[in-house]
Amino acid sequence: MKGYGRLSVILGLWVLVTAFIGFSHMIVLFSNLIAGGIIAVTSLSTARIGFWQQWVTGTLGIWLVVAAFVYDLHSGAGLLWNNMLVGLAIATVGLAGVSGSAPGGR
Protein backbone atom coordinates (compact mmCIF):
# COMPACT_ATOMS: atom_id res chain seq x y z
CA MET A 1 0.00 0.00 0.00
CA LYS A 2 1.36 3.40 -0.95
CA GLY A 3 1.83 6.28 1.49
CA TYR A 4 -1.35 8.06 0.42
CA GLY A 5 -3.27 4.78 0.82
CA ARG A 6 -2.11 4.49 4.42
CA LEU A 7 -3.02 8.09 5.10
CA SER A 8 -6.49 7.51 3.61
CA VAL A 9 -6.99 4.51 5.89
CA ILE A 10 -5.99 6.52 8.96
CA LEU A 11 -8.24 9.44 8.01
CA GLY A 12 -11.13 7.10 7.20
CA LEU A 13 -10.79 5.42 10.58
CA TRP A 14 -10.68 8.84 12.22
CA VAL A 15 -14.00 9.75 10.57
CA LEU A 16 -15.44 6.46 11.85
CA VAL A 17 -14.34 7.25 15.41
CA THR A 18 -15.61 10.83 15.33
CA ALA A 19 -19.04 9.54 14.31
CA PHE A 20 -19.50 8.46 17.92
CA ILE A 21 -18.17 11.65 19.50
CA GLY A 22 -20.67 14.42 20.10
CA PHE A 23 -23.34 13.62 17.54
CA SER A 24 -26.86 14.77 18.26
CA HIS A 25 -28.71 13.27 15.30
CA MET A 26 -28.65 9.77 13.87
CA ILE A 27 -28.03 11.26 10.41
CA VAL A 28 -24.65 12.59 11.65
CA LEU A 29 -23.74 9.13 12.86
CA PHE A 30 -24.73 7.49 9.58
CA SER A 31 -23.05 10.11 7.39
CA ASN A 32 -19.70 9.78 9.16
CA LEU A 33 -19.97 5.99 9.52
CA ILE A 34 -20.74 5.46 5.85
CA ALA A 35 -18.14 7.94 4.57
CA GLY A 36 -15.41 6.80 6.97
CA GLY A 37 -16.16 3.13 6.38
CA ILE A 38 -16.08 3.41 2.61
CA ILE A 39 -12.86 5.45 2.71
CA ALA A 40 -11.15 2.93 5.01
CA VAL A 41 -12.38 -0.13 3.08
CA THR A 42 -11.52 1.20 -0.38
CA SER A 43 -8.09 2.25 0.85
CA LEU A 44 -7.48 -1.19 2.36
CA SER A 45 -9.05 -3.14 -0.50
CA THR A 46 -5.87 -3.64 -2.46
CA ALA A 47 -2.15 -3.55 -1.81
CA ARG A 48 -1.83 -0.99 -4.59
CA ILE A 49 -4.54 1.62 -4.41
CA GLY A 50 -6.15 1.97 -7.81
CA PHE A 51 -7.66 4.74 -9.85
CA TRP A 52 -11.26 4.12 -8.78
CA GLN A 53 -10.35 3.99 -5.07
CA GLN A 54 -8.70 7.39 -5.38
CA TRP A 55 -11.79 8.87 -7.03
CA VAL A 56 -14.06 7.40 -4.34
CA THR A 57 -11.78 8.70 -1.58
CA GLY A 58 -11.57 12.17 -3.14
CA THR A 59 -15.32 12.37 -3.69
CA LEU A 60 -16.10 11.32 -0.13
CA GLY A 61 -13.61 13.90 1.14
CA ILE A 62 -15.52 16.56 -0.77
CA TRP A 63 -18.75 15.16 0.71
CA LEU A 64 -17.38 15.59 4.23
CA VAL A 65 -16.56 19.23 3.52
CA VAL A 66 -20.00 19.89 2.03
CA ALA A 67 -21.75 17.94 4.82
CA ALA A 68 -20.08 20.17 7.40
CA PHE A 69 -22.25 23.03 6.13
CA VAL A 70 -25.51 21.07 6.08
CA TYR A 71 -27.32 21.99 9.28
CA ASP A 72 -28.40 18.47 10.28
CA LEU A 73 -25.04 16.86 9.48
CA HIS A 74 -22.98 18.45 12.23
CA SER A 75 -23.47 19.20 15.86
CA GLY A 76 -21.34 21.96 17.26
CA ALA A 77 -18.29 23.78 16.02
CA GLY A 78 -15.90 20.94 16.87
CA LEU A 79 -17.49 18.42 14.51
CA LEU A 80 -17.96 21.12 11.87
CA TRP A 81 -14.24 21.98 11.86
CA ASN A 82 -13.25 18.33 12.15
CA ASN A 83 -15.28 17.31 9.10
CA MET A 84 -14.08 20.32 7.10
CA LEU A 85 -10.39 19.76 7.83
CA VAL A 86 -10.42 15.97 7.61
CA GLY A 87 -12.62 16.11 4.50
CA LEU A 88 -10.21 18.54 2.87
CA ALA A 89 -7.26 16.28 3.74
CA ILE A 90 -9.05 13.20 2.40
CA ALA A 91 -10.08 14.98 -0.80
CA THR A 92 -6.53 16.25 -1.29
CA VAL A 93 -4.99 12.82 -0.75
CA GLY A 94 -7.51 11.08 -2.99
CA LEU A 95 -7.49 13.57 -5.84
CA ALA A 96 -3.71 14.08 -5.69
CA GLY A 97 -3.38 10.34 -6.25
CA VAL A 98 -5.62 10.61 -9.30
CA SER A 99 -3.49 13.38 -10.77
CA GLY A 100 -0.29 11.48 -10.01
CA SER A 101 1.18 14.17 -7.78
CA ALA A 102 0.90 12.17 -4.57
CA PRO A 103 3.90 10.19 -3.30
CA GLY A 104 3.96 6.98 -5.27
CA GLY A 105 1.38 8.30 -7.76
CA ARG A 106 1.36 7.50 -11.46
JSON list of C-alpha atoms in Angstrom, two decimals:
[
{"chain": "A", "resi": 1, "resn": "MET", "atom": "CA", "xyz": [0.00, 0.00, 0.00]},
{"chain": "A", "resi": 2, "resn": "LYS", "atom": "CA", "xyz": [1.36, 3.40, -0.95]},
{"chain": "A", "resi": 3, "resn": "GLY", "atom": "CA", "xyz": [1.83, 6.28, 1.49]},
{"chain": "A", "resi": 4, "resn": "TYR", "atom": "CA", "xyz": [-1.35, 8.06, 0.42]},
{"chain": "A", "resi": 5, "resn": "GLY", "atom": "CA", "xyz": [-3.27, 4.78, 0.82]},
{"chain": "A", "resi": 6, "resn": "ARG", "atom": "CA", "xyz": [-2.11, 4.49, 4.42]},
{"chain": "A", "resi": 7, "resn": "LEU", "atom": "CA", "xyz": [-3.02, 8.09, 5.10]},
{"chain": "A", "resi": 8, "resn": "SER", "atom": "CA", "xyz": [-6.49, 7.51, 3.61]},
{"chain": "A", "resi": 9, "resn": "VAL", "atom": "CA", "xyz": [-6.99, 4.51, 5.89]},
{"chain": "A", "resi": 10, "resn": "ILE", "atom": "CA", "xyz": [-5.99, 6.52, 8.96]},
{"chain": "A", "resi": 11, "resn": "LEU", "atom": "CA", "xyz": [-8.24, 9.44, 8.01]},
{"chain": "A", "resi": 12, "resn": "GLY", "atom": "CA", "xyz": [-11.13, 7.10, 7.20]},
{"chain": "A", "resi": 13, "resn": "LEU", "atom": "CA", "xyz": [-10.79, 5.42, 10.58]},
{"chain": "A", "resi": 14, "resn": "TRP", "atom": "CA", "xyz": [-10.68, 8.84, 12.22]},
{"chain": "A", "resi": 15, "resn": "VAL", "atom": "CA", "xyz": [-14.00, 9.75, 10.57]},
{"chain": "A", "resi": 16, "resn": "LEU", "atom": "CA", "xyz": [-15.44, 6.46, 11.85]},
{"chain": "A", "resi": 17, "resn": "VAL", "atom": "CA", "xyz": [-14.34, 7.25, 15.41]},
{"chain": "A", "resi": 18, "resn": "THR", "atom": "CA", "xyz": [-15.61, 10.83, 15.33]},
{"chain": "A", "resi": 19, "resn": "ALA", "atom": "CA", "xyz": [-19.04, 9.54, 14.31]},
{"chain": "A", "resi": 20, "resn": "PHE", "atom": "CA", "xyz": [-19.50, 8.46, 17.92]},
{"chain": "A", "resi": 21, "resn": "ILE", "atom": "CA", "xyz": [-18.17, 11.65, 19.50]},
{"chain": "A", "resi": 22, "resn": "GLY", "atom": "CA", "xyz": [-20.67, 14.42, 20.10]},
{"chain": "A", "resi": 23, "resn": "PHE", "atom": "CA", "xyz": [-23.34, 13.62, 17.54]},
{"chain": "A", "resi": 24, "resn": "SER", "atom": "CA", "xyz": [-26.86, 14.77, 18.26]},
{"chain": "A", "resi": 25, "resn": "HIS", "atom": "CA", "xyz": [-28.71, 13.27, 15.30]},
{"chain": "A", "resi": 26, "resn": "MET", "atom": "CA", "xyz": [-28.65, 9.77, 13.87]},
{"chain": "A", "resi": 27, "resn": "ILE", "atom": "CA", "xyz": [-28.03, 11.26, 10.41]},
{"chain": "A", "resi": 28, "resn": "VAL", "atom": "CA", "xyz": [-24.65, 12.59, 11.65]},
{"chain": "A", "resi": 29, "resn": "LEU", "atom": "CA", "xyz": [-23.74, 9.13, 12.86]},
{"chain": "A", "resi": 30, "resn": "PHE", "atom": "CA", "xyz": [-24.73, 7.49, 9.58]},
{"chain": "A", "resi": 31, "resn": "SER", "atom": "CA", "xyz": [-23.05, 10.11, 7.39]},
{"chain": "A", "resi": 32, "resn": "ASN", "atom": "CA", "xyz": [-19.70, 9.78, 9.16]},
{"chain": "A", "resi": 33, "resn": "LEU", "atom": "CA", "xyz": [-19.97, 5.99, 9.52]},
{"chain": "A", "resi": 34, "resn": "ILE", "atom": "CA", "xyz": [-20.74, 5.46, 5.85]},
{"chain": "A", "resi": 35, "resn": "ALA", "atom": "CA", "xyz": [-18.14, 7.94, 4.57]},
{"chain": "A", "resi": 36, "resn": "GLY", "atom": "CA", "xyz": [-15.41, 6.80, 6.97]},
{"chain": "A", "resi": 37, "resn": "GLY", "atom": "CA", "xyz": [-16.16, 3.13, 6.38]},
{"chain": "A", "resi": 38, "resn": "ILE", "atom": "CA", "xyz": [-16.08, 3.41, 2.61]},
{"chain": "A", "resi": 39, "resn": "ILE", "atom": "CA", "xyz": [-12.86, 5.45, 2.71]},
{"chain": "A", "resi": 40, "resn": "ALA", "atom": "CA", "xyz": [-11.15, 2.93, 5.01]},
{"chain": "A", "resi": 41, "resn": "VAL", "atom": "CA", "xyz": [-12.38, -0.13, 3.08]},
{"chain": "A", "resi": 42, "resn": "THR", "atom": "CA", "xyz": [-11.52, 1.20, -0.38]},
{"chain": "A", "resi": 43, "resn": "SER", "atom": "CA", "xyz": [-8.09, 2.25, 0.85]},
{"chain": "A", "resi": 44, "resn": "LEU", "atom": "CA", "xyz": [-7.48, -1.19, 2.36]},
{"chain": "A", "resi": 45, "resn": "SER", "atom": "CA", "xyz": [-9.05, -3.14, -0.50]},
{"chain": "A", "resi": 46, "resn": "THR", "atom": "CA", "xyz": [-5.87, -3.64, -2.46]},
{"chain": "A", "resi": 47, "resn": "ALA", "atom": "CA", "xyz": [-2.15, -3.55, -1.81]},
{"chain": "A", "resi": 48, "resn": "ARG", "atom": "CA", "xyz": [-1.83, -0.99, -4.59]},
{"chain": "A", "resi": 49, "resn": "ILE", "atom": "CA", "xyz": [-4.54, 1.62, -4.41]},
{"chain": "A", "resi": 50, "resn": "GLY", "atom": "CA", "xyz": [-6.15, 1.97, -7.81]},
{"chain": "A", "resi": 51, "resn": "PHE", "atom": "CA", "xyz": [-7.66, 4.74, -9.85]},
{"chain": "A", "resi": 52, "resn": "TRP", "atom": "CA", "xyz": [-11.26, 4.12, -8.78]},
{"chain": "A", "resi": 53, "resn": "GLN", "atom": "CA", "xyz": [-10.35, 3.99, -5.07]},
{"chain": "A", "resi": 54, "resn": "GLN", "atom": "CA", "xyz": [-8.70, 7.39, -5.38]},
{"chain": "A", "resi": 55, "resn": "TRP", "atom": "CA", "xyz": [-11.79, 8.87, -7.03]},
{"chain": "A", "resi": 56, "resn": "VAL", "atom": "CA", "xyz": [-14.06, 7.40, -4.34]},
{"chain": "A", "resi": 57, "resn": "THR", "atom": "CA", "xyz": [-11.78, 8.70, -1.58]},
{"chain": "A", "resi": 58, "resn": "GLY", "atom": "CA", "xyz": [-11.57, 12.17, -3.14]},
{"chain": "A", "resi": 59, "resn": "THR", "atom": "CA", "xyz": [-15.32, 12.37, -3.69]},
{"chain": "A", "resi": 60, "resn": "LEU", "atom": "CA", "xyz": [-16.10, 11.32, -0.13]},
{"chain": "A", "resi": 61, "resn": "GLY", "atom": "CA", "xyz": [-13.61, 13.90, 1.14]},
{"chain": "A", "resi": 62, "resn": "ILE", "atom": "CA", "xyz": [-15.52, 16.56, -0.77]},
{"chain": "A", "resi": 63, "resn": "TRP", "atom": "CA", "xyz": [-18.75, 15.16, 0.71]},
{"chain": "A", "resi": 64, "resn": "LEU", "atom": "CA", "xyz": [-17.38, 15.59, 4.23]},
{"chain": "A", "resi": 65, "resn": "VAL", "atom": "CA", "xyz": [-16.56, 19.23, 3.52]},
{"chain": "A", "resi": 66, "resn": "VAL", "atom": "CA", "xyz": [-20.00, 19.89, 2.03]},
{"chain": "A", "resi": 67, "resn": "ALA", "atom": "CA", "xyz": [-21.75, 17.94, 4.82]},
{"chain": "A", "resi": 68, "resn": "ALA", "atom": "CA", "xyz": [-20.08, 20.17, 7.40]},
{"chain": "A", "resi": 69, "resn": "PHE", "atom": "CA", "xyz": [-22.25, 23.03, 6.13]},
{"chain": "A", "resi": 70, "resn": "VAL", "atom": "CA", "xyz": [-25.51, 21.07, 6.08]},
{"chain": "A", "resi": 71, "resn": "TYR", "atom": "CA", "xyz": [-27.32, 21.99, 9.28]},
{"chain": "A", "resi": 72, "resn": "ASP", "atom": "CA", "xyz": [-28.40, 18.47, 10.28]},
{"chain": "A", "resi": 73, "resn": "LEU", "atom": "CA", "xyz": [-25.04, 16.86, 9.48]},
{"chain": "A", "resi": 74, "resn": "HIS", "atom": "CA", "xyz": [-22.98, 18.45, 12.23]},
{"chain": "A", "resi": 75, "resn": "SER", "atom": "CA", "xyz": [-23.47, 19.20, 15.86]},
{"chain": "A", "resi": 76, "resn": "GLY", "atom": "CA", "xyz": [-21.34, 21.96, 17.26]},
{"chain": "A", "resi": 77, "resn": "ALA", "atom": "CA", "xyz": [-18.29, 23.78, 16.02]},
{"chain": "A", "resi": 78, "resn": "GLY", "atom": "CA", "xyz": [-15.90, 20.94, 16.87]},
{"chain": "A", "resi": 79, "resn": "LEU", "atom": "CA", "xyz": [-17.49, 18.42, 14.51]},
{"chain": "A", "resi": 80, "resn": "LEU", "atom": "CA", "xyz": [-17.96, 21.12, 11.87]},
{"chain": "A", "resi": 81, "resn": "TRP", "atom": "CA", "xyz": [-14.24, 21.98, 11.86]},
{"chain": "A", "resi": 82, "resn": "ASN", "atom": "CA", "xyz": [-13.25, 18.33, 12.15]},
{"chain": "A", "resi": 83, "resn": "ASN", "atom": "CA", "xyz": [-15.28, 17.31, 9.10]},
{"chain": "A", "resi": 84, "resn": "MET", "atom": "CA", "xyz": [-14.08, 20.32, 7.10]},
{"chain": "A", "resi": 85, "resn": "LEU", "atom": "CA", "xyz": [-10.39, 19.76, 7.83]},
{"chain": "A", "resi": 86, "resn": "VAL", "atom": "CA", "xyz": [-10.42, 15.97, 7.61]},
{"chain": "A", "resi": 87, "resn": "GLY", "atom": "CA", "xyz": [-12.62, 16.11, 4.50]},
{"chain": "A", "resi": 88, "resn": "LEU", "atom": "CA", "xyz": [-10.21, 18.54, 2.87]},
{"chain": "A", "resi": 89, "resn": "ALA", "atom": "CA", "xyz": [-7.26, 16.28, 3.74]},
{"chain": "A", "resi": 90, "resn": "ILE", "atom": "CA", "xyz": [-9.05, 13.20, 2.40]},
{"chain": "A", "resi": 91, "resn": "ALA", "atom": "CA", "xyz": [-10.08, 14.98, -0.80]},
{"chain": "A", "resi": 92, "resn": "THR", "atom": "CA", "xyz": [-6.53, 16.25, -1.29]},
{"chain": "A", "resi": 93, "resn": "VAL", "atom": "CA", "xyz": [-4.99, 12.82, -0.75]},
{"chain": "A", "resi": 94, "resn": "GLY", "atom": "CA", "xyz": [-7.51, 11.08, -2.99]},
{"chain": "A", "resi": 95, "resn": "LEU", "atom": "CA", "xyz": [-7.49, 13.57, -5.84]},
{"chain": "A", "resi": 96, "resn": "ALA", "atom": "CA", "xyz": [-3.71, 14.08, -5.69]},
{"chain": "A", "resi": 97, "resn": "GLY", "atom": "CA", "xyz": [-3.38, 10.34, -6.25]},
{"chain": "A", "resi": 98, "resn": "VAL", "atom": "CA", "xyz": [-5.62, 10.61, -9.30]},
{"chain": "A", "resi": 99, "resn": "SER", "atom": "CA", "xyz": [-3.49, 13.38, -10.77]},
{"chain": "A", "resi": 100, "resn": "GLY", "atom": "CA", "xyz": [-0.29, 11.48, -10.01]},
{"chain": "A", "resi": 101, "resn": "SER", "atom": "CA", "xyz": [1.18, 14.17, -7.78]},
{"chain": "A", "resi": 102, "resn": "ALA", "atom": "CA", "xyz": [0.90, 12.17, -4.57]},
{"chain": "A", "resi": 103, "resn": "PRO", "atom": "CA", "xyz": [3.90, 10.19, -3.30]},
{"chain": "A", "resi": 104, "resn": "GLY", "atom": "CA", "xyz": [3.96, 6.98, -5.27]},
{"chain": "A", "resi": 105, "resn": "GLY", "atom": "CA", "xyz": [1.38, 8.30, -7.76]},
{"chain": "A", "resi": 106, "resn": "ARG", "atom": "CA", "xyz": [1.36, 7.50, -11.46]}
]
